[in-house]
Amino acid sequence: MLDDLRELYQEVILDHSKRPRNFRHPEDANHEAHGYNPLCGDTVNVYLKLGHNGLIEDAAFEGKGCAISLASASMMTEIIKGKTETEARDIFTGFQKLVKGEEEFIDAGDATDKLMMLAGVKEFPMRVKCATLAWHAMTSAMDNEEEVSTE
Ligand code: ZN
Protein backbone atom coordinates (compact mmCIF):
# COMPACT_ATOMS: atom_id res chain seq x y z
CA MET A 1 0.00 0.00 0.00
CA LEU A 2 1.29 3.48 -0.79
CA ASP A 3 2.45 5.45 2.22
CA ASP A 4 0.19 8.44 1.60
CA LEU A 5 -2.80 6.16 1.19
CA ARG A 6 -1.91 4.46 4.46
CA GLU A 7 -1.71 7.86 6.14
CA LEU A 8 -5.12 8.83 4.83
CA TYR A 9 -6.59 5.59 6.15
CA GLN A 10 -5.03 6.20 9.54
CA GLU A 11 -6.45 9.71 9.62
CA VAL A 12 -9.96 8.51 8.85
CA ILE A 13 -9.74 5.75 11.47
CA LEU A 14 -8.45 8.23 14.04
CA ASP A 15 -11.26 10.64 13.21
CA HIS A 16 -13.90 7.94 13.68
CA SER A 17 -12.35 6.82 16.97
CA LYS A 18 -12.22 10.35 18.36
CA ARG A 19 -15.65 11.36 17.09
CA PRO A 20 -17.61 8.14 16.73
CA ARG A 21 -20.71 8.43 14.56
CA ASN A 22 -24.04 7.15 15.88
CA PHE A 23 -22.64 6.93 19.41
CA ARG A 24 -25.96 6.83 21.24
CA HIS A 25 -28.66 4.54 22.59
CA PRO A 26 -31.80 4.97 20.47
CA GLU A 27 -34.96 4.57 22.53
CA ASP A 28 -36.76 2.78 19.74
CA ALA A 29 -34.05 0.18 19.14
CA ASN A 30 -35.63 -3.28 19.07
CA HIS A 31 -32.48 -5.40 18.92
CA GLU A 32 -29.30 -5.05 20.91
CA ALA A 33 -26.28 -7.05 21.91
CA HIS A 34 -23.23 -6.61 24.09
CA GLY A 35 -19.85 -7.54 22.72
CA TYR A 36 -16.62 -8.07 24.63
CA ASN A 37 -13.08 -8.60 23.42
CA PRO A 38 -11.09 -9.90 26.41
CA LEU A 39 -7.79 -9.73 24.51
CA CYS A 40 -7.91 -5.96 24.32
CA GLY A 41 -10.65 -5.07 26.82
CA ASP A 42 -12.96 -3.56 24.20
CA THR A 43 -16.66 -3.50 25.02
CA VAL A 44 -19.49 -2.45 22.75
CA ASN A 45 -23.26 -2.32 22.85
CA VAL A 46 -24.84 -2.36 19.42
CA TYR A 47 -28.40 -1.10 19.00
CA LEU A 48 -30.49 -1.80 15.93
CA LYS A 49 -33.92 -0.77 14.85
CA LEU A 50 -35.07 -3.44 12.44
CA GLY A 51 -38.13 -2.66 10.38
CA HIS A 52 -40.30 -4.71 8.10
CA ASN A 53 -38.55 -6.77 5.44
CA GLY A 54 -35.40 -6.81 7.58
CA LEU A 55 -34.53 -3.20 6.83
CA ILE A 56 -32.05 -1.67 9.28
CA GLU A 57 -33.77 1.62 9.98
CA ASP A 58 -31.30 2.71 12.64
CA ALA A 59 -27.95 1.50 13.88
CA ALA A 60 -26.04 2.92 16.81
CA PHE A 61 -23.58 1.88 19.47
CA GLU A 62 -21.99 2.76 22.78
CA GLY A 63 -18.79 1.36 24.16
CA LYS A 64 -15.21 1.87 25.07
CA GLY A 65 -12.00 0.43 23.79
CA CYS A 66 -9.10 0.99 21.46
CA ALA A 67 -9.16 3.25 18.42
CA ILE A 68 -9.65 0.36 16.00
CA SER A 69 -12.67 -1.05 17.85
CA LEU A 70 -14.34 2.36 18.10
CA ALA A 71 -13.59 3.32 14.50
CA SER A 72 -14.85 0.00 13.20
CA ALA A 73 -18.08 0.29 15.22
CA SER A 74 -18.57 3.86 14.05
CA MET A 75 -18.02 2.97 10.39
CA MET A 76 -20.21 -0.10 10.71
CA THR A 77 -23.21 1.91 11.90
CA GLU A 78 -22.81 4.23 8.91
CA ILE A 79 -22.46 1.31 6.52
CA ILE A 80 -25.39 -0.85 7.63
CA LYS A 81 -27.99 1.87 8.19
CA GLY A 82 -30.51 1.69 5.36
CA LYS A 83 -29.38 -1.77 4.30
CA THR A 84 -31.20 -5.02 4.87
CA GLU A 85 -30.20 -7.61 7.43
CA THR A 86 -29.01 -9.91 4.64
CA GLU A 87 -26.93 -7.19 3.02
CA ALA A 88 -25.32 -6.32 6.35
CA ARG A 89 -24.43 -9.97 7.02
CA ASP A 90 -22.94 -10.30 3.52
CA ILE A 91 -20.83 -7.18 4.04
CA PHE A 92 -19.55 -8.61 7.34
CA THR A 93 -18.64 -11.89 5.63
CA GLY A 94 -16.60 -9.98 3.06
CA PHE A 95 -15.05 -7.77 5.75
CA GLN A 96 -13.91 -10.84 7.70
CA LYS A 97 -12.16 -12.16 4.59
CA LEU A 98 -10.41 -8.80 4.21
CA VAL A 99 -9.12 -8.55 7.77
CA LYS A 100 -8.06 -12.17 7.82
CA GLY A 101 -6.10 -11.58 4.61
CA GLU A 102 -8.14 -14.12 2.66
CA GLU A 103 -9.12 -11.49 0.11
CA GLU A 104 -7.19 -8.46 -1.10
CA PHE A 105 -10.25 -6.59 -2.27
CA ILE A 106 -14.00 -6.95 -1.94
CA ASP A 107 -16.79 -5.16 -3.72
CA ALA A 108 -19.30 -4.11 -1.10
CA GLY A 109 -20.96 -1.31 -3.03
CA ASP A 110 -20.93 2.03 -1.23
CA ALA A 111 -19.33 0.36 1.82
CA THR A 112 -16.21 -0.65 -0.09
CA ASP A 113 -14.11 2.44 0.69
CA LYS A 114 -14.72 2.27 4.43
CA LEU A 115 -14.05 -1.45 4.59
CA MET A 116 -10.81 -1.08 2.65
CA MET A 117 -9.65 1.52 5.19
CA LEU A 118 -10.11 -0.98 7.99
CA ALA A 119 -8.50 -3.77 5.98
CA GLY A 120 -5.06 -2.60 7.11
CA VAL A 121 -5.57 -4.41 10.45
CA LYS A 122 -4.77 -7.68 8.69
CA GLU A 123 -1.12 -6.78 9.26
CA PHE A 124 -1.81 -6.82 12.99
CA PRO A 125 -3.48 -10.15 13.85
CA MET A 126 -4.10 -9.05 17.45
CA ARG A 127 -6.24 -6.21 16.11
CA VAL A 128 -8.54 -8.34 13.99
CA LYS A 129 -10.78 -9.05 16.96
CA CYS A 130 -10.92 -5.35 17.76
CA ALA A 131 -12.01 -4.59 14.21
CA THR A 132 -14.69 -7.29 14.06
CA LEU A 133 -16.13 -6.92 17.60
CA ALA A 134 -18.98 -4.54 16.72
CA TRP A 135 -19.83 -6.64 13.66
CA HIS A 136 -20.13 -9.78 15.77
CA ALA A 137 -22.37 -7.81 18.13
CA MET A 138 -24.47 -6.69 15.17
CA THR A 139 -25.17 -10.24 14.00
CA SER A 140 -25.80 -11.32 17.61
CA ALA A 141 -28.34 -8.53 17.96
CA MET A 142 -30.08 -9.69 14.79
CA ASP A 143 -30.08 -13.26 16.10
CA ASN A 144 -31.44 -12.10 19.47
CA GLU A 145 -28.33 -13.24 21.30
CA GLU A 146 -27.55 -10.71 23.96
CA GLU A 147 -23.91 -11.46 24.60
CA VAL A 148 -20.99 -12.14 22.34
CA SER A 149 -17.32 -12.58 23.14
CA THR A 150 -14.54 -12.75 20.60
CA GLU A 151 -13.06 -15.66 22.55
ZN1 ZN B 1 -9.05 -3.30 20.77
PDB file of C-alpha atoms and ligand atoms in Angstrom:
ATOM      1  CA  MET A   1       0.000   0.000   0.000  1.00  0.00           C
ATOM      2  CA  LEU A   2       1.289   3.483  -0.794  1.00  0.00           C
ATOM      3  CA  ASP A   3       2.451   5.455   2.215  1.00  0.00           C
ATOM      4  CA  ASP A   4       0.187   8.442   1.597  1.00  0.00           C
ATOM      5  CA  LEU A   5      -2.800   6.161   1.195  1.00  0.00           C
ATOM      6  CA  ARG A   6      -1.912   4.463   4.461  1.00  0.00           C
ATOM      7  CA  GLU A   7      -1.715   7.855   6.142  1.00  0.00           C
ATOM      8  CA  LEU A   8      -5.118   8.826   4.826  1.00  0.00           C
ATOM      9  CA  TYR A   9      -6.593   5.589   6.146  1.00  0.00           C
ATOM     10  CA  GLN A  10      -5.033   6.201   9.542  1.00  0.00           C
ATOM     11  CA  GLU A  11      -6.447   9.710   9.617  1.00  0.00           C
ATOM     12  CA  VAL A  12      -9.960   8.507   8.851  1.00  0.00           C
ATOM     13  CA  ILE A  13      -9.740   5.752  11.467  1.00  0.00           C
ATOM     14  CA  LEU A  14      -8.445   8.231  14.039  1.00  0.00           C
ATOM     15  CA  ASP A  15     -11.257  10.638  13.209  1.00  0.00           C
ATOM     16  CA  HIS A  16     -13.897   7.937  13.677  1.00  0.00           C
ATOM     17  CA  SER A  17     -12.353   6.817  16.969  1.00  0.00           C
ATOM     18  CA  LYS A  18     -12.220  10.351  18.356  1.00  0.00           C
ATOM     19  CA  ARG A  19     -15.650  11.359  17.094  1.00  0.00           C
ATOM     20  CA  PRO A  20     -17.611   8.139  16.730  1.00  0.00           C
ATOM     21  CA  ARG A  21     -20.709   8.432  14.561  1.00  0.00           C
ATOM     22  CA  ASN A  22     -24.037   7.153  15.880  1.00  0.00           C
ATOM     23  CA  PHE A  23     -22.641   6.927  19.415  1.00  0.00           C
ATOM     24  CA  ARG A  24     -25.958   6.832  21.243  1.00  0.00           C
ATOM     25  CA  HIS A  25     -28.664   4.539  22.588  1.00  0.00           C
ATOM     26  CA  PRO A  26     -31.805   4.968  20.475  1.00  0.00           C
ATOM     27  CA  GLU A  27     -34.955   4.572  22.534  1.00  0.00           C
ATOM     28  CA  ASP A  28     -36.765   2.779  19.738  1.00  0.00           C
ATOM     29  CA  ALA A  29     -34.046   0.182  19.137  1.00  0.00           C
ATOM     30  CA  ASN A  30     -35.634  -3.277  19.066  1.00  0.00           C
ATOM     31  CA  HIS A  31     -32.484  -5.401  18.917  1.00  0.00           C
ATOM     32  CA  GLU A  32     -29.304  -5.051  20.908  1.00  0.00           C
ATOM     33  CA  ALA A  33     -26.277  -7.048  21.912  1.00  0.00           C
ATOM     34  CA  HIS A  34     -23.235  -6.608  24.086  1.00  0.00           C
ATOM     35  CA  GLY A  35     -19.846  -7.536  22.717  1.00  0.00           C
ATOM     36  CA  TYR A  36     -16.624  -8.066  24.629  1.00  0.00           C
ATOM     37  CA  ASN A  37     -13.085  -8.595  23.422  1.00  0.00           C
ATOM     38  CA  PRO A  38     -11.088  -9.897  26.411  1.00  0.00           C
ATOM     39  CA  LEU A  39      -7.790  -9.735  24.508  1.00  0.00           C
ATOM     40  CA  CYS A  40      -7.907  -5.957  24.322  1.00  0.00           C
ATOM     41  CA  GLY A  41     -10.648  -5.074  26.823  1.00  0.00           C
ATOM     42  CA  ASP A  42     -12.959  -3.557  24.195  1.00  0.00           C
ATOM     43  CA  THR A  43     -16.661  -3.495  25.017  1.00  0.00           C
ATOM     44  CA  VAL A  44     -19.489  -2.452  22.750  1.00  0.00           C
ATOM     45  CA  ASN A  45     -23.263  -2.316  22.851  1.00  0.00           C
ATOM     46  CA  VAL A  46     -24.841  -2.359  19.416  1.00  0.00           C
ATOM     47  CA  TYR A  47     -28.404  -1.098  19.002  1.00  0.00           C
ATOM     48  CA  LEU A  48     -30.487  -1.803  15.926  1.00  0.00           C
ATOM     49  CA  LYS A  49     -33.924  -0.767  14.851  1.00  0.00           C
ATOM     50  CA  LEU A  50     -35.074  -3.440  12.441  1.00  0.00           C
ATOM     51  CA  GLY A  51     -38.131  -2.663  10.379  1.00  0.00           C
ATOM     52  CA  HIS A  52     -40.303  -4.709   8.099  1.00  0.00           C
ATOM     53  CA  ASN A  53     -38.550  -6.772   5.439  1.00  0.00           C
ATOM     54  CA  GLY A  54     -35.405  -6.812   7.578  1.00  0.00           C
ATOM     55  CA  LEU A  55     -34.532  -3.205   6.828  1.00  0.00           C
ATOM     56  CA  ILE A  56     -32.052  -1.672   9.276  1.00  0.00           C
ATOM     57  CA  GLU A  57     -33.771   1.625   9.977  1.00  0.00           C
ATOM     58  CA  ASP A  58     -31.301   2.705  12.638  1.00  0.00           C
ATOM     59  CA  ALA A  59     -27.945   1.504  13.875  1.00  0.00           C
ATOM     60  CA  ALA A  60     -26.035   2.921  16.810  1.00  0.00           C
ATOM     61  CA  PHE A  61     -23.577   1.883  19.474  1.00  0.00           C
ATOM     62  CA  GLU A  62     -21.990   2.755  22.778  1.00  0.00           C
ATOM     63  CA  GLY A  63     -18.790   1.365  24.160  1.00  0.00           C
ATOM     64  CA  LYS A  64     -15.213   1.869  25.066  1.00  0.00           C
ATOM     65  CA  GLY A  65     -12.004   0.434  23.791  1.00  0.00           C
ATOM     66  CA  CYS A  66      -9.101   0.990  21.459  1.00  0.00           C
ATOM     67  CA  ALA A  67      -9.161   3.255  18.420  1.00  0.00           C
ATOM     68  CA  ILE A  68      -9.653   0.362  16.004  1.00  0.00           C
ATOM     69  CA  SER A  69     -12.670  -1.047  17.849  1.00  0.00           C
ATOM     70  CA  LEU A  70     -14.345   2.358  18.102  1.00  0.00           C
ATOM     71  CA  ALA A  71     -13.588   3.323  14.501  1.00  0.00           C
ATOM     72  CA  SER A  72     -14.852   0.004  13.198  1.00  0.00           C
ATOM     73  CA  ALA A  73     -18.075   0.286  15.222  1.00  0.00           C
ATOM     74  CA  SER A  74     -18.570   3.864  14.047  1.00  0.00           C
ATOM     75  CA  MET A  75     -18.019   2.970  10.388  1.00  0.00           C
ATOM     76  CA  MET A  76     -20.207  -0.100  10.714  1.00  0.00           C
ATOM     77  CA  THR A  77     -23.211   1.909  11.903  1.00  0.00           C
ATOM     78  CA  GLU A  78     -22.809   4.226   8.911  1.00  0.00           C
ATOM     79  CA  ILE A  79     -22.456   1.310   6.516  1.00  0.00           C
ATOM     80  CA  ILE A  80     -25.390  -0.847   7.625  1.00  0.00           C
ATOM     81  CA  LYS A  81     -27.990   1.865   8.188  1.00  0.00           C
ATOM     82  CA  GLY A  82     -30.508   1.686   5.355  1.00  0.00           C
ATOM     83  CA  LYS A  83     -29.375  -1.766   4.299  1.00  0.00           C
ATOM     84  CA  THR A  84     -31.204  -5.024   4.870  1.00  0.00           C
ATOM     85  CA  GLU A  85     -30.201  -7.612   7.434  1.00  0.00           C
ATOM     86  CA  THR A  86     -29.012  -9.914   4.643  1.00  0.00           C
ATOM     87  CA  GLU A  87     -26.927  -7.193   3.017  1.00  0.00           C
ATOM     88  CA  ALA A  88     -25.317  -6.318   6.351  1.00  0.00           C
ATOM     89  CA  ARG A  89     -24.429  -9.966   7.020  1.00  0.00           C
ATOM     90  CA  ASP A  90     -22.944 -10.295   3.525  1.00  0.00           C
ATOM     91  CA  ILE A  91     -20.831  -7.181   4.039  1.00  0.00           C
ATOM     92  CA  PHE A  92     -19.555  -8.609   7.340  1.00  0.00           C
ATOM     93  CA  THR A  93     -18.637 -11.889   5.632  1.00  0.00           C
ATOM     94  CA  GLY A  94     -16.598  -9.979   3.063  1.00  0.00           C
ATOM     95  CA  PHE A  95     -15.053  -7.774   5.748  1.00  0.00           C
ATOM     96  CA  GLN A  96     -13.909 -10.838   7.699  1.00  0.00           C
ATOM     97  CA  LYS A  97     -12.156 -12.158   4.594  1.00  0.00           C
ATOM     98  CA  LEU A  98     -10.412  -8.803   4.211  1.00  0.00           C
ATOM     99  CA  VAL A  99      -9.119  -8.546   7.769  1.00  0.00           C
ATOM    100  CA  LYS A 100      -8.055 -12.171   7.820  1.00  0.00           C
ATOM    101  CA  GLY A 101      -6.099 -11.578   4.614  1.00  0.00           C
ATOM    102  CA  GLU A 102      -8.145 -14.121   2.662  1.00  0.00           C
ATOM    103  CA  GLU A 103      -9.120 -11.486   0.114  1.00  0.00           C
ATOM    104  CA  GLU A 104      -7.194  -8.455  -1.100  1.00  0.00           C
ATOM    105  CA  PHE A 105     -10.253  -6.589  -2.270  1.00  0.00           C
ATOM    106  CA  ILE A 106     -13.999  -6.945  -1.943  1.00  0.00           C
ATOM    107  CA  ASP A 107     -16.791  -5.157  -3.724  1.00  0.00           C
ATOM    108  CA  ALA A 108     -19.304  -4.106  -1.097  1.00  0.00           C
ATOM    109  CA  GLY A 109     -20.962  -1.314  -3.034  1.00  0.00           C
ATOM    110  CA  ASP A 110     -20.928   2.034  -1.231  1.00  0.00           C
ATOM    111  CA  ALA A 111     -19.333   0.360   1.816  1.00  0.00           C
ATOM    112  CA  THR A 112     -16.211  -0.654  -0.086  1.00  0.00           C
ATOM    113  CA  ASP A 113     -14.106   2.435   0.686  1.00  0.00           C
ATOM    114  CA  LYS A 114     -14.719   2.267   4.431  1.00  0.00           C
ATOM    115  CA  LEU A 115     -14.049  -1.451   4.592  1.00  0.00           C
ATOM    116  CA  MET A 116     -10.809  -1.079   2.652  1.00  0.00           C
ATOM    117  CA  MET A 117      -9.651   1.518   5.194  1.00  0.00           C
ATOM    118  CA  LEU A 118     -10.111  -0.985   7.993  1.00  0.00           C
ATOM    119  CA  ALA A 119      -8.502  -3.770   5.977  1.00  0.00           C
ATOM    120  CA  GLY A 120      -5.060  -2.604   7.114  1.00  0.00           C
ATOM    121  CA  VAL A 121      -5.567  -4.410  10.446  1.00  0.00           C
ATOM    122  CA  LYS A 122      -4.769  -7.683   8.688  1.00  0.00           C
ATOM    123  CA  GLU A 123      -1.118  -6.784   9.261  1.00  0.00           C
ATOM    124  CA  PHE A 124      -1.809  -6.824  12.994  1.00  0.00           C
ATOM    125  CA  PRO A 125      -3.481 -10.149  13.853  1.00  0.00           C
ATOM    126  CA  MET A 126      -4.103  -9.054  17.452  1.00  0.00           C
ATOM    127  CA  ARG A 127      -6.240  -6.206  16.110  1.00  0.00           C
ATOM    128  CA  VAL A 128      -8.535  -8.337  13.989  1.00  0.00           C
ATOM    129  CA  LYS A 129     -10.777  -9.050  16.959  1.00  0.00           C
ATOM    130  CA  CYS A 130     -10.916  -5.345  17.763  1.00  0.00           C
ATOM    131  CA  ALA A 131     -12.013  -4.592  14.206  1.00  0.00           C
ATOM    132  CA  THR A 132     -14.685  -7.290  14.063  1.00  0.00           C
ATOM    133  CA  LEU A 133     -16.132  -6.921  17.599  1.00  0.00           C
ATOM    134  CA  ALA A 134     -18.976  -4.536  16.718  1.00  0.00           C
ATOM    135  CA  TRP A 135     -19.826  -6.638  13.658  1.00  0.00           C
ATOM    136  CA  HIS A 136     -20.126  -9.776  15.767  1.00  0.00           C
ATOM    137  CA  ALA A 137     -22.369  -7.812  18.134  1.00  0.00           C
ATOM    138  CA  MET A 138     -24.467  -6.694  15.171  1.00  0.00           C
ATOM    139  CA  THR A 139     -25.170 -10.243  14.000  1.00  0.00           C
ATOM    140  CA  SER A 140     -25.803 -11.321  17.608  1.00  0.00           C
ATOM    141  CA  ALA A 141     -28.344  -8.528  17.959  1.00  0.00           C
ATOM    142  CA  MET A 142     -30.076  -9.692  14.788  1.00  0.00           C
ATOM    143  CA  ASP A 143     -30.077 -13.265  16.097  1.00  0.00           C
ATOM    144  CA  ASN A 144     -31.438 -12.104  19.469  1.00  0.00           C
ATOM    145  CA  GLU A 145     -28.328 -13.240  21.300  1.00  0.00           C
ATOM    146  CA  GLU A 146     -27.551 -10.715  23.961  1.00  0.00           C
ATOM    147  CA  GLU A 147     -23.909 -11.462  24.603  1.00  0.00           C
ATOM    148  CA  VAL A 148     -20.987 -12.141  22.343  1.00  0.00           C
ATOM    149  CA  SER A 149     -17.323 -12.583  23.138  1.00  0.00           C
ATOM    150  CA  THR A 150     -14.540 -12.751  20.598  1.00  0.00           C
ATOM    151  CA  GLU A 151     -13.057 -15.665  22.547  1.00  0.00           C
TER     152      GLU A 151
HETATM  153 ZN    ZN B   1      -9.053  -3.300  20.773  1.00  0.00          ZN
END
